[in-house]
XYZ file of C-alpha atoms in Angstrom:
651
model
C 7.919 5.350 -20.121
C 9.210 4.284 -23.565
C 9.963 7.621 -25.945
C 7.704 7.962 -28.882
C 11.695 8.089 -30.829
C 10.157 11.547 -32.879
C 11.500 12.214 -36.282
C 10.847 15.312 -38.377
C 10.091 14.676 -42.067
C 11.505 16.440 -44.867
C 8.780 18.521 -45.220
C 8.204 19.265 -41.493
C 5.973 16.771 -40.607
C 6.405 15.070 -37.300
C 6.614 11.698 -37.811
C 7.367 8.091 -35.584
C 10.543 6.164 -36.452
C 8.811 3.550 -33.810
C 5.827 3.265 -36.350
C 7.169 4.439 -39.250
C 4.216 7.262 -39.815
C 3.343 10.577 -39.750
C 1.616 12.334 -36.438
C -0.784 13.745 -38.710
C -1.052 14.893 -42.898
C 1.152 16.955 -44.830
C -1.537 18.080 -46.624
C -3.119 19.879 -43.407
C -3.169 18.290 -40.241
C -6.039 20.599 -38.860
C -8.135 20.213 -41.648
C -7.696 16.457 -41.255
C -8.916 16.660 -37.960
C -11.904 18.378 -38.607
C -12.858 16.423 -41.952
C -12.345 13.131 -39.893
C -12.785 13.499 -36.333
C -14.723 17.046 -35.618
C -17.349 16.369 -39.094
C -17.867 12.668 -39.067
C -18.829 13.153 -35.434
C -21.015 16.038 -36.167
C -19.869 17.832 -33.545
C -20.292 21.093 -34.370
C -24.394 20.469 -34.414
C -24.164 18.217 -30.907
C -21.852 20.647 -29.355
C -24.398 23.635 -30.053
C -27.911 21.574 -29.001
C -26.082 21.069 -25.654
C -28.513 22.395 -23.122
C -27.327 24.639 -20.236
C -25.098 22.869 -17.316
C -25.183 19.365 -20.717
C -21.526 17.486 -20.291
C -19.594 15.952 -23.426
C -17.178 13.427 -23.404
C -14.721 12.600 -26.363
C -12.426 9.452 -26.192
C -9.457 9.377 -28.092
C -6.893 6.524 -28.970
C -3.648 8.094 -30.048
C -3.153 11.764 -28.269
C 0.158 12.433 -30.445
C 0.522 15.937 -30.670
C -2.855 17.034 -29.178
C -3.765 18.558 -32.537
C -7.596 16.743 -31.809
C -8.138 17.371 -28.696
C -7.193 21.435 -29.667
C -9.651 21.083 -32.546
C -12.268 19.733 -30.869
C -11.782 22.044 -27.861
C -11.848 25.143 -29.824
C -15.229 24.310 -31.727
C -16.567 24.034 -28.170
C -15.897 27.387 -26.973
C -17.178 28.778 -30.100
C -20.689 26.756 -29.825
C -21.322 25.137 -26.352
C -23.348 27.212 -23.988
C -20.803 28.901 -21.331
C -22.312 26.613 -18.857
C -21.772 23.077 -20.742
C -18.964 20.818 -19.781
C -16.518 19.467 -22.144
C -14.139 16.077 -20.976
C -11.541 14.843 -23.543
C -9.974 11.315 -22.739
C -7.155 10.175 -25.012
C -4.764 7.270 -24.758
C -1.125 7.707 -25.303
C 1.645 4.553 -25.101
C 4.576 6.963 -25.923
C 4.149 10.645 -25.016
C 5.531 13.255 -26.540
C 7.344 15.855 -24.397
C 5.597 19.206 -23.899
C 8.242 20.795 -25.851
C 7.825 18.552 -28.804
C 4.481 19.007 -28.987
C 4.738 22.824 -28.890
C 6.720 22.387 -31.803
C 4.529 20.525 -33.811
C 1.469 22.823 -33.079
C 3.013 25.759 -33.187
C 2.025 26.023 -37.950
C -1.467 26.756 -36.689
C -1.732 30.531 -35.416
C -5.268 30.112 -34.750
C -4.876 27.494 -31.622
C -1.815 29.426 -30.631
C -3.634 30.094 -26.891
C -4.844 26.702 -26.742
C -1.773 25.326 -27.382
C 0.110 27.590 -24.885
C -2.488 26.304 -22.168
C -2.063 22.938 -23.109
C 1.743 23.042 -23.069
C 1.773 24.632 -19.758
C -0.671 22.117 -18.167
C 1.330 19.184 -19.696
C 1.189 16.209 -17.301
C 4.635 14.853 -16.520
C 5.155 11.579 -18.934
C 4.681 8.676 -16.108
C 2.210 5.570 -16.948
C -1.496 6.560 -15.520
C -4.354 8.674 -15.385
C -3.581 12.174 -15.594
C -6.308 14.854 -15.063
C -4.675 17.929 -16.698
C -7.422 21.209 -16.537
C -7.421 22.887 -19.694
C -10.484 25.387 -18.523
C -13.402 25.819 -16.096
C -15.626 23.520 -18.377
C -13.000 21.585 -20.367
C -11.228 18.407 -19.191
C -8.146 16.703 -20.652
C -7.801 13.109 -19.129
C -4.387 11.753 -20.580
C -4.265 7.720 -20.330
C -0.336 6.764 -20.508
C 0.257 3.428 -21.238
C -1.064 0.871 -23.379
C -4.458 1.990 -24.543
C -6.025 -1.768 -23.886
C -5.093 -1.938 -20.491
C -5.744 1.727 -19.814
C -9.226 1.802 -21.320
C -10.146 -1.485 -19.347
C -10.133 0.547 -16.353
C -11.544 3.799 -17.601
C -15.590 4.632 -15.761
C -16.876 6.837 -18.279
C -20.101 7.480 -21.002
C -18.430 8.320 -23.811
C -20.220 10.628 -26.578
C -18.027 10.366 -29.770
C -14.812 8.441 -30.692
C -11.492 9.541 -32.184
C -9.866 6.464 -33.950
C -6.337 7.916 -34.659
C -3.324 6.362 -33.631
C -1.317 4.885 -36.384
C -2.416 2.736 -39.510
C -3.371 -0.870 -38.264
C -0.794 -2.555 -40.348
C 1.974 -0.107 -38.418
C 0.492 -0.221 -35.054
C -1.474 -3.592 -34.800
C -1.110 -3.771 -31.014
C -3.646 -0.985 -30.819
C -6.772 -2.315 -33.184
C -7.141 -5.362 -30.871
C -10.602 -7.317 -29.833
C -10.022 -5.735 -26.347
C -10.108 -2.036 -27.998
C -13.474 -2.822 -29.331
C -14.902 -4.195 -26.356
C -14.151 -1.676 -24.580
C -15.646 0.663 -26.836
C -18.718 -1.381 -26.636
C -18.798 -0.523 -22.380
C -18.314 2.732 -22.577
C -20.220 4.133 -25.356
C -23.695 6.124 -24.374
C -26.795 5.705 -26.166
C -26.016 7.133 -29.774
C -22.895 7.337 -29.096
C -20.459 7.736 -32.753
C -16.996 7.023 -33.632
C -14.724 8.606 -36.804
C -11.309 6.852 -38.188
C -8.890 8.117 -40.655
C -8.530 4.571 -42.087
C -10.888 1.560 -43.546
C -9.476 -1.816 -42.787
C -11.212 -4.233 -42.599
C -10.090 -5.394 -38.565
C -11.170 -1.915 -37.832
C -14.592 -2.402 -39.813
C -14.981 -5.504 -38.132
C -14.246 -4.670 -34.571
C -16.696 -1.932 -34.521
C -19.552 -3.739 -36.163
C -19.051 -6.495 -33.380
C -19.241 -3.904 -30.708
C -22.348 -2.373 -31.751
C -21.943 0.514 -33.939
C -23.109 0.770 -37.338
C -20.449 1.070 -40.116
C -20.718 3.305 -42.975
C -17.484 3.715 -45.469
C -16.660 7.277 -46.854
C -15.271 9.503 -48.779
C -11.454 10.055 -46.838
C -9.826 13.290 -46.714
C -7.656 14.638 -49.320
C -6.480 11.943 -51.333
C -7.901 9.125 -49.508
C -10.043 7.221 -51.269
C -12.266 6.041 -48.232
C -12.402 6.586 -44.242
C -15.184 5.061 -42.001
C -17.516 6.331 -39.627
C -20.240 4.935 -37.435
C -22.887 4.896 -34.726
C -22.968 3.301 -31.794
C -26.994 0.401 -31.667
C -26.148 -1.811 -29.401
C -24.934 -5.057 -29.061
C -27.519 -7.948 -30.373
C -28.791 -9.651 -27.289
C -29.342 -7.837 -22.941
C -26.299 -7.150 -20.955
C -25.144 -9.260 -18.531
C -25.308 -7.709 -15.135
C -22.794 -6.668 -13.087
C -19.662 -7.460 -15.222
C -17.871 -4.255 -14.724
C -17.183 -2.844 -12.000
C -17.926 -6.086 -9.997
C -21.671 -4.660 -8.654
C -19.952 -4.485 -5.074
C -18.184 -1.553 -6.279
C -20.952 0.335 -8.413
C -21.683 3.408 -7.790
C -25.462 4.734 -7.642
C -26.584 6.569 -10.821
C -28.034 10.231 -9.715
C -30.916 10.147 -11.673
C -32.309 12.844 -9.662
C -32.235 16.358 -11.820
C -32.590 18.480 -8.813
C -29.189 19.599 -8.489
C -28.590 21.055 -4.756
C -26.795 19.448 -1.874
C -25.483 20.076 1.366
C -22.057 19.906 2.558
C -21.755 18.791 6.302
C -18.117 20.733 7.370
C -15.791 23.570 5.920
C -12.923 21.979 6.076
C -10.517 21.358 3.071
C -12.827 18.297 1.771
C -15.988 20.359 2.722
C -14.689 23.194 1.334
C -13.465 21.236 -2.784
C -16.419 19.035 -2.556
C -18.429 22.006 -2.567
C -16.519 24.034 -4.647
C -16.630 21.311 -7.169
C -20.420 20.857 -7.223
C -20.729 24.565 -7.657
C -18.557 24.726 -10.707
C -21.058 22.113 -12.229
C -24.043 24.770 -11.495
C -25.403 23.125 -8.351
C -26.399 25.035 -5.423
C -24.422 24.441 -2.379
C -25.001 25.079 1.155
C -22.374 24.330 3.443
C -22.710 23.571 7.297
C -20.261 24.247 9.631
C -20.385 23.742 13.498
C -17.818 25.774 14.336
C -17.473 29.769 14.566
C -15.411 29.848 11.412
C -14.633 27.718 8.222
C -11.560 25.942 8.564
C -11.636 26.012 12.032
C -10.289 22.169 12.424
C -7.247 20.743 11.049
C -7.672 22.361 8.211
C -6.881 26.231 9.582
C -3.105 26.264 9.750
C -1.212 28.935 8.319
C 1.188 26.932 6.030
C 0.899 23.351 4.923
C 3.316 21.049 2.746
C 1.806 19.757 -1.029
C 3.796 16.579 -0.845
C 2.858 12.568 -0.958
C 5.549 9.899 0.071
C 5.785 7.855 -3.241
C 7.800 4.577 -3.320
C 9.056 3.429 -6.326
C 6.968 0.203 -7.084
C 3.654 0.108 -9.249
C 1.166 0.055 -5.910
C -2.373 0.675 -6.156
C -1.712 3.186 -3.394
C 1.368 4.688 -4.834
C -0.705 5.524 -8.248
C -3.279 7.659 -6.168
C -0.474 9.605 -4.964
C 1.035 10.059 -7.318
C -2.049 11.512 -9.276
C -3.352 13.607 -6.491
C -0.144 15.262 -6.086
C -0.028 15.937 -9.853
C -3.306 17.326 -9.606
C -2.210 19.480 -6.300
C 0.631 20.678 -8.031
C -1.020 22.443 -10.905
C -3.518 23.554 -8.781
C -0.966 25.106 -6.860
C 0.729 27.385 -9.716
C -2.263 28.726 -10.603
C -3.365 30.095 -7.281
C -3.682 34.028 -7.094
C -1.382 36.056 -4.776
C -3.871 37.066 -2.459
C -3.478 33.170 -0.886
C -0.176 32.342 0.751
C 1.738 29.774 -1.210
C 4.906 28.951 -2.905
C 5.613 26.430 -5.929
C 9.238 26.913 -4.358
C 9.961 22.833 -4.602
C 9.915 20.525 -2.120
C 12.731 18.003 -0.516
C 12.138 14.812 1.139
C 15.429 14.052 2.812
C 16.976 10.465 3.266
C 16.979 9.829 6.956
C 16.389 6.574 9.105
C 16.451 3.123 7.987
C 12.435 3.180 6.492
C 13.596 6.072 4.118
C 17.076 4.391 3.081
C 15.267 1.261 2.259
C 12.726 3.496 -0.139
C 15.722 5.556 -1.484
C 17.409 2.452 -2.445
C 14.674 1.643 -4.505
C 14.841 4.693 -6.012
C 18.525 4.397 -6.975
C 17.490 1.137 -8.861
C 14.556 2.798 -10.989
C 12.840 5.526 -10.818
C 9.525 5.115 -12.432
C 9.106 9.072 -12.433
C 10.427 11.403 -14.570
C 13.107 14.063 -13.336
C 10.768 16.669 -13.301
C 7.967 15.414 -11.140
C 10.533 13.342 -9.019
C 14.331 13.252 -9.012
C 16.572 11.882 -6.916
C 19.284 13.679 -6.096
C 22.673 13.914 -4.430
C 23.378 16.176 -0.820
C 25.465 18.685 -2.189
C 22.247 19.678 -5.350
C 19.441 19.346 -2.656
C 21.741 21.983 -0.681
C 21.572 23.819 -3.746
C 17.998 23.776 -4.154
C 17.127 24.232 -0.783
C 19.249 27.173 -0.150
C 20.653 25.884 3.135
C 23.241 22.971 3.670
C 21.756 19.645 3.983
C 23.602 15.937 4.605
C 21.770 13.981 2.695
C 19.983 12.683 -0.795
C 16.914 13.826 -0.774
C 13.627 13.338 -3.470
C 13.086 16.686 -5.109
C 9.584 17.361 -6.200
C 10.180 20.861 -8.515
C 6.506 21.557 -8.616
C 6.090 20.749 -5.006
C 5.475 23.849 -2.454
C 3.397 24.747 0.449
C 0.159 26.803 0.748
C -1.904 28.356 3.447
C -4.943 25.183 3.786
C -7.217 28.084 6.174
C -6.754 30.430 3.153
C -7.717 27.904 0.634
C -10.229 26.943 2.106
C -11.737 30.728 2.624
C -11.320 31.011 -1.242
C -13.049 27.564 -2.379
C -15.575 28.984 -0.479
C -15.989 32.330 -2.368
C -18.378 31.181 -4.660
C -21.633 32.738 -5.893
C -23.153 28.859 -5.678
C -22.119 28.604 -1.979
C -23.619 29.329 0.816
C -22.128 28.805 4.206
C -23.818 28.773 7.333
C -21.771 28.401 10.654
C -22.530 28.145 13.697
C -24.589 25.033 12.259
C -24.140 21.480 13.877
C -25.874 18.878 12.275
C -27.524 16.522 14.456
C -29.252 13.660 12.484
C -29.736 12.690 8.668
C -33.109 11.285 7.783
C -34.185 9.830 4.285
C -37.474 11.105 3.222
C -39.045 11.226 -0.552
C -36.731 13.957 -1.607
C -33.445 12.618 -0.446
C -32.526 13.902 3.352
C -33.971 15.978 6.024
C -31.341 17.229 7.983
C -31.848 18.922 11.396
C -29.292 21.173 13.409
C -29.110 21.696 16.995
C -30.267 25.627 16.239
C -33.402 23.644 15.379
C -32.824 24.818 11.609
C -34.257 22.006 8.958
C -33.141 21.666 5.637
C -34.266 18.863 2.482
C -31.906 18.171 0.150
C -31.736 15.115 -2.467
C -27.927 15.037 -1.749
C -25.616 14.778 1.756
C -21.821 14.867 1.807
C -20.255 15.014 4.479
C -16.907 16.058 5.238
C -16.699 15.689 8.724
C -13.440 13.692 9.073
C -13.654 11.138 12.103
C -16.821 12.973 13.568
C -18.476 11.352 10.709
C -19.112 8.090 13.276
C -21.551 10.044 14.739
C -24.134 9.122 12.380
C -25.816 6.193 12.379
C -25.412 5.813 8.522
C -21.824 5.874 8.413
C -20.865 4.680 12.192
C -19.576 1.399 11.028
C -17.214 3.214 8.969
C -13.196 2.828 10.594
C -12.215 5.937 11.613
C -9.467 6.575 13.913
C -8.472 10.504 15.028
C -5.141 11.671 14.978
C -4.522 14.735 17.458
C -1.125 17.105 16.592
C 0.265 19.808 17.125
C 2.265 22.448 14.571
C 4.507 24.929 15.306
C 5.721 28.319 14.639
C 9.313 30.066 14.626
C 10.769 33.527 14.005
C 13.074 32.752 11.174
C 16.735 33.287 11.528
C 19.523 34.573 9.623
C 20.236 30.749 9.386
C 16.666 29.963 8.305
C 15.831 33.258 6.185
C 18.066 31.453 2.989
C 15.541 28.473 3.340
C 13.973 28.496 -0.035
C 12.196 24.882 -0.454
C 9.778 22.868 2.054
C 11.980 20.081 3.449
C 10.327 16.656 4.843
C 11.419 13.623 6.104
C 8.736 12.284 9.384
C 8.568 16.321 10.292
C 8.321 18.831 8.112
C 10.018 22.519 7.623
C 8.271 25.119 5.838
C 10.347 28.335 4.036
C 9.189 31.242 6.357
C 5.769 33.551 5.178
C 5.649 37.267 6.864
C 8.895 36.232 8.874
C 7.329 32.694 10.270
C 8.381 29.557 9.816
C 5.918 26.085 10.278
C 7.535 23.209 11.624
C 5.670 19.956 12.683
C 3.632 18.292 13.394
C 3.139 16.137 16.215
C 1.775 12.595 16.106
C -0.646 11.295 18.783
C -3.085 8.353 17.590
C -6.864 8.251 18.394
C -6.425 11.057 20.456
C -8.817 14.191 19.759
C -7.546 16.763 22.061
C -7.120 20.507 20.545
C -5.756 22.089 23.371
C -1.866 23.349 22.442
C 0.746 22.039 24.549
C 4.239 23.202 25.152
C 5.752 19.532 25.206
C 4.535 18.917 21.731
C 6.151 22.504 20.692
C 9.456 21.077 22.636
C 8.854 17.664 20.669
C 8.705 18.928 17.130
C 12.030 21.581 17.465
C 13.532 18.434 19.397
C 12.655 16.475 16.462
C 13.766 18.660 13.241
C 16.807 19.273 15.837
C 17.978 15.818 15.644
C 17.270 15.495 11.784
C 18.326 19.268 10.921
C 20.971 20.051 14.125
C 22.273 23.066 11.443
C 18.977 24.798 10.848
C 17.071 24.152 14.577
C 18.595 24.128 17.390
C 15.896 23.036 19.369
C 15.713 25.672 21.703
C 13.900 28.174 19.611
C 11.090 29.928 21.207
C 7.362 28.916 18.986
C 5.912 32.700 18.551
C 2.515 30.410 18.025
C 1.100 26.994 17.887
C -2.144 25.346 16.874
C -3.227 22.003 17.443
C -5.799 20.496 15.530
C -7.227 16.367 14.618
C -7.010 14.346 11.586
C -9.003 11.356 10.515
C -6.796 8.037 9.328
C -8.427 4.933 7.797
C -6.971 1.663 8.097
C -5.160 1.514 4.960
C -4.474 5.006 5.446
C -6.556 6.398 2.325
C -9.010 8.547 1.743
C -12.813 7.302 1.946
C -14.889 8.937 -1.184
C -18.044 7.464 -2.205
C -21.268 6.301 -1.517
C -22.331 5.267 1.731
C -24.071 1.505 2.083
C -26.652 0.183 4.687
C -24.198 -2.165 6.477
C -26.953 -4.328 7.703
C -28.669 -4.532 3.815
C -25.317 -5.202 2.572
C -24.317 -8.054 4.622
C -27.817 -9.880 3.982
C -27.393 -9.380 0.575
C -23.480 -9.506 -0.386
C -22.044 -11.913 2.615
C -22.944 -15.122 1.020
C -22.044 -13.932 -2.383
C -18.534 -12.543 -1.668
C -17.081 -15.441 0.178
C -18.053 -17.349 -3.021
C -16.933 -14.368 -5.634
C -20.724 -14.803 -7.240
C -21.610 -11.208 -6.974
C -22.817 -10.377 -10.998
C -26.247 -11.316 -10.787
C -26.832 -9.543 -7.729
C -28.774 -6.613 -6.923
C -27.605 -2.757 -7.254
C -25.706 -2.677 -3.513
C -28.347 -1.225 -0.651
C -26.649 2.135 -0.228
C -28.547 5.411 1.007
C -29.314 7.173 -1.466
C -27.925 10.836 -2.019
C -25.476 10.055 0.743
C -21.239 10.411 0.299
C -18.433 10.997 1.942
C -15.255 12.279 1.159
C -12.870 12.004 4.400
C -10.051 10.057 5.823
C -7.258 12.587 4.114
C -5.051 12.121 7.134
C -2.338 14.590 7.260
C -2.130 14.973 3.047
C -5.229 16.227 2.750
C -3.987 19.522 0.485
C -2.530 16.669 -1.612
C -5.523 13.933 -1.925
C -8.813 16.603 -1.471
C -8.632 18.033 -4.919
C -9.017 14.405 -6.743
C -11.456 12.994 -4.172
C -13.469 16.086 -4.619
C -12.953 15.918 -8.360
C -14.056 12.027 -8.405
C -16.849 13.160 -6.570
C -18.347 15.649 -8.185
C -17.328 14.014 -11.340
C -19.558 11.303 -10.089
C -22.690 13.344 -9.049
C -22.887 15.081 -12.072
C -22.189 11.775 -14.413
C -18.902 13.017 -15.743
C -16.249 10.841 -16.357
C -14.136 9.102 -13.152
C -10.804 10.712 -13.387
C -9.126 8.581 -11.617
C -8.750 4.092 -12.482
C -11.316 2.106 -11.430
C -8.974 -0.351 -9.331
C -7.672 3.241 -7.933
C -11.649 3.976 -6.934
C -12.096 0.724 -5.415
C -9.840 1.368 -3.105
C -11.373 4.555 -2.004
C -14.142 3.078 -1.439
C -15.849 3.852 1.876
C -17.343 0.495 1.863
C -14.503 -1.500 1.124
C -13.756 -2.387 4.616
C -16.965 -4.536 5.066
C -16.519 -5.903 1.615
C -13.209 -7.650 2.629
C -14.530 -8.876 5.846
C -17.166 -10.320 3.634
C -14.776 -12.357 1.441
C -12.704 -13.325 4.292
C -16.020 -14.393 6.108
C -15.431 -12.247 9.529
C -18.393 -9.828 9.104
């Protein structure tokens, strides 16, 4: 990304030589903020009327130094009930680096833990959405890149504005129509926006997308600063502008806040886990003897996501997901197995030279989320000699998924019943009726199921495209060769540093196969395998002390499905026409059963991808804001499949 080129003013200010401004006053930056942004939005009076479980959502343009979003998320500790939910989205074109902005925060004493949280949760500075967790109840989604193309693709209800960024006559690129418009989308009934400065483009842009403008009295020696509230546009909406209405998702208007979770797997296990950190009540059903007792229940498992190097809409899910996985990973207690010991994907075959090369021409990452780097420094790194350039992710590691998935589960809002296969869904009045084959009946308003390619079963989702994947992983007595390993090292088969004296190696490959029964020629292929690729580490005739096999679920595409479910049949009658002729905004909300998602498909990444699906998820349920881009949660989509047999006409 382009650098924010930081100067520090004579009197300590932080200031932009790009912009030729200040970051915030001289005269007090904090009591700026509050005048402008935390006052003007009377926030301290909507933050404490917030009823128990309420959600908030601030938008920002202009993060800067995060001085705001520190204001505003102190106040709401202090007043929010413990229970409320606080999301802060801000824009940024040029980020500053974490160490900059610890710099420039570190005059106020008084947000001196806030700051260290925020500094140590920094996002790495790479155009995108970046979910960054701040606390159990407080949110920080960072938006790098230009703030009108960012915003355009941002699915939130937004509560209160923060107009900062620089003047408009030093920044005009920001205070455009598009700004404004966007604004007008996303702003909730009542909805009220603060700005440092009067112009008259700013004036005007908010007046024309709905907010009433009032001119003040501006802070310190400015004579005037505006605020306003958000009435409406003059006229009705137009229907189905944005997100086309084929993508929509249903609005949970229903206030009864339990659900069941169909499997205790990792998605079962985060989808649940994220519900229940919201305040709903969670009953999970699993048919086997134990949680995690599919694919999901080996003892070590790689956080890692093959990025490429161009701007994919693929490629910026990954990359978020692994972010998200990554910081998620650090902050893990000792009693789960896991290691933020870095993680090396090695340059082998043709596929992988092809990627690297693209790599070596521009990087789009920064060096420490990705870095490419040279044999002899991945050696170093890894702890063991190694032949070729590899990718290093620094924050990458492994963890134990069965482990994980026992401690999402630990939750006074969950309750997990095994032993419990589900055999049908039925819609009644109050959502679904769902029956197991112990004859047990439950009624929920809310279904998700997490069943990965078993999910065909039901007749609501059978037309979904699952395939199973069967493998197999491995596990080796380390060596005095192996014992030095120090980082997880990928390329198509993966090599885990060793946990109580065992390595995991693996894993096998076998498509739409569903077998679970171990095999000793799949124990012979993976040491054959890392043999070939790692002939100094394995020698291929190592004895496996265990092995378990398990199945993963694949999509087409090969990403995750997370979303509503639609009535195939309803759809087609409804959308076919319609989509072959790209007519679909005065159409009908889509026909899909209501109270009924899915988050599966994770393939073998799943302890990279399930925290952000489960995230978007919940985040969705509970009518938070969608942490991820909207062209990102197309994609995810479980229904896009029939949607682009629709436009092509083959449905």
């Amino acid at each position: 990304m382009d650098t924010p080129l930081l100067e520090t003013a004579a009197d300590g200010t932080p200031r932009s030589a790009r912009f030729d401004d200040v970051y915030f006053s001289a005269a007090g930056g904090l009591d700026e903020s509050r005048y402008v942004f935390i006052n003007h939005n009377r926030l301290a009076e909507r933050f404490a009327a917030l009823p128990e479980y309420g959600q908030f959502t601030v938008a920002e343009t202009g993060f800067g130094t995060g001085l705001n979003c520190l204001a505003a998320w102190q106040l709401f500790q202090q007043l929010a009930p413990a229970t409320a939910r606080l999301t802060f989205i801000s824009t940024e074109r040029y980020p500053l680096s974490a160490k900059q902005i610890d710099t420039a925060l570190a005059q106020w004493p008084e947000l001196a833990p806030l700051r260290h949280t925020l500094v140590r949760q920094y996002p790495a500075r790479f155009e995108g959405f970046h979910s960054v967790e701040l606390a159990d109840n407080v949110d920080l989604l960072l938006l790098f890149g230009d703030a009108n193309v960012t915003l355009s693709e941002l699915n939130a209800g937004v509560d209160a504005w923060f107009l900062d960024g620089f003047a408009p006559a030093k920044n005009p690129d920001l205070w455009q129509p598009t700004l404004f418009d966007a604004m007008a989308r996303l702003s909730r009934p009542n909805a009220s926006a603060a700005t440092f400065t009067a112009a008259r483009r700013v004036r005007d842009g908010l007046s024309g997308a709905g907010f009433q403008v009032e001119r003040v009295k501006g802070f310190g020696r400015k004579r005037d600063m505006v605020r306003a509230e958000y009435i409406g546009r003059c006229g009705p909406p137009r229907p189905g502008l944005w997100p086309a209405n084929e993508w929509v998702w249903p609005k949970t208007a229903n206030q009864d806040r339990r659900a069941i979770v169909v499997g205790a797997g990792l998605a079962g296990a985060h989808s649940a886990w994220e519900l229940a950190q919201r305040g709903w009540q969670v009953t999970v059903l699993e048919q086997a003897t134990t949680v995690a007792a599919g694919a999901s229940g080996n003892a070590q498992g790689a956080v890692y996501a093959r990025l490429s190097a161009q701007d994919a809409v693929a490629n910026r899910f990954y990359s978020q997901a692994l972010e998200l996985s990554q910081q998620r990973l650090g902050q893990l207690p000792d009693s789960i197995p896991h290691a933020n010991c870095g993680l090396l994907q090695l340059n082998q075959g043709p596929k992988e030279a092809k990627r690297f090369q693209q790599y070596h021409q521009a990087n789009p990452y920064p060096a420490d989320f990705v870095d490419l780097i040279a044999a002899d420094k991945a050696s170093e790194y890894a702890g063991v000699p190694l032949a070729s350039d590899a990718l290093y992710f620094p924050n990458g590691g492994w963890v134990s998924p069965a482990a994980l998935v026992a401690h999402r589960l630990d939750h006074p809002n969950i309750r997990v019943l095994t032993h419990h296969t589900v055999s049908t869904l039925t819609p009644n009045d109050s959502g679904w009726q769902v029956d197991c084959d112990n004859g047990e009946r439950f009624n929920v308003p809310h279904v998700i199921l997490a069943t990965a390619w078993q999910s065909a079963a039901f007749p609501q989702t059978a037309d979904l495209p699952l395939q199973p994947i069967a493998g197999q992983v491995s596990r080796i007595a380390t060596t005095d060769t192996l014992a030095t390993l120090r980082a997880v090292l990928c390329s198509d088969r993966y090599l885990v540093p060793a946990d109580r004296g065992l390595h995991s190696l693996g894993a096998t490959f076998h498509l739409k196969q569903s077998q679970t029964d171990v095999r000793s020629e799949d124990d012979t292929d993976n040491l054959q395998s890392l043999h070939q690729r790692l002939p100094q580490l394995i020698q291929g005739n190592e004895t496996p002390v265990e092995a378990r096999a398990g199945v993963r679920c694949a999509s087409p595409d090969y990403l995750p499905l997370v979303g509503p479910v639609v009535n195939t049949q309803a759809f087609t009658t409804d959308y076919g026409e319609a989509l072959r002729k790209r007519r679909t905004d005065r159409l009908p909300a889509p026909a899909h059963y209501p109270g009924l998602w899915v988050n599966i498909a994770h393939g073998s990444k799943g302890l990279t991808t399930v925290p952000l699906t489960a995230k978007t998820l919940a985040n969705g349920l509970n009518d938070e804001p969608m942490p991820i881009p909207q062209n990102v949660l197309n994609q995810l989509n479980p229904n896009r499949f029939i949607i682009r047999q629709l436009i092509r006409g083959n449905a």
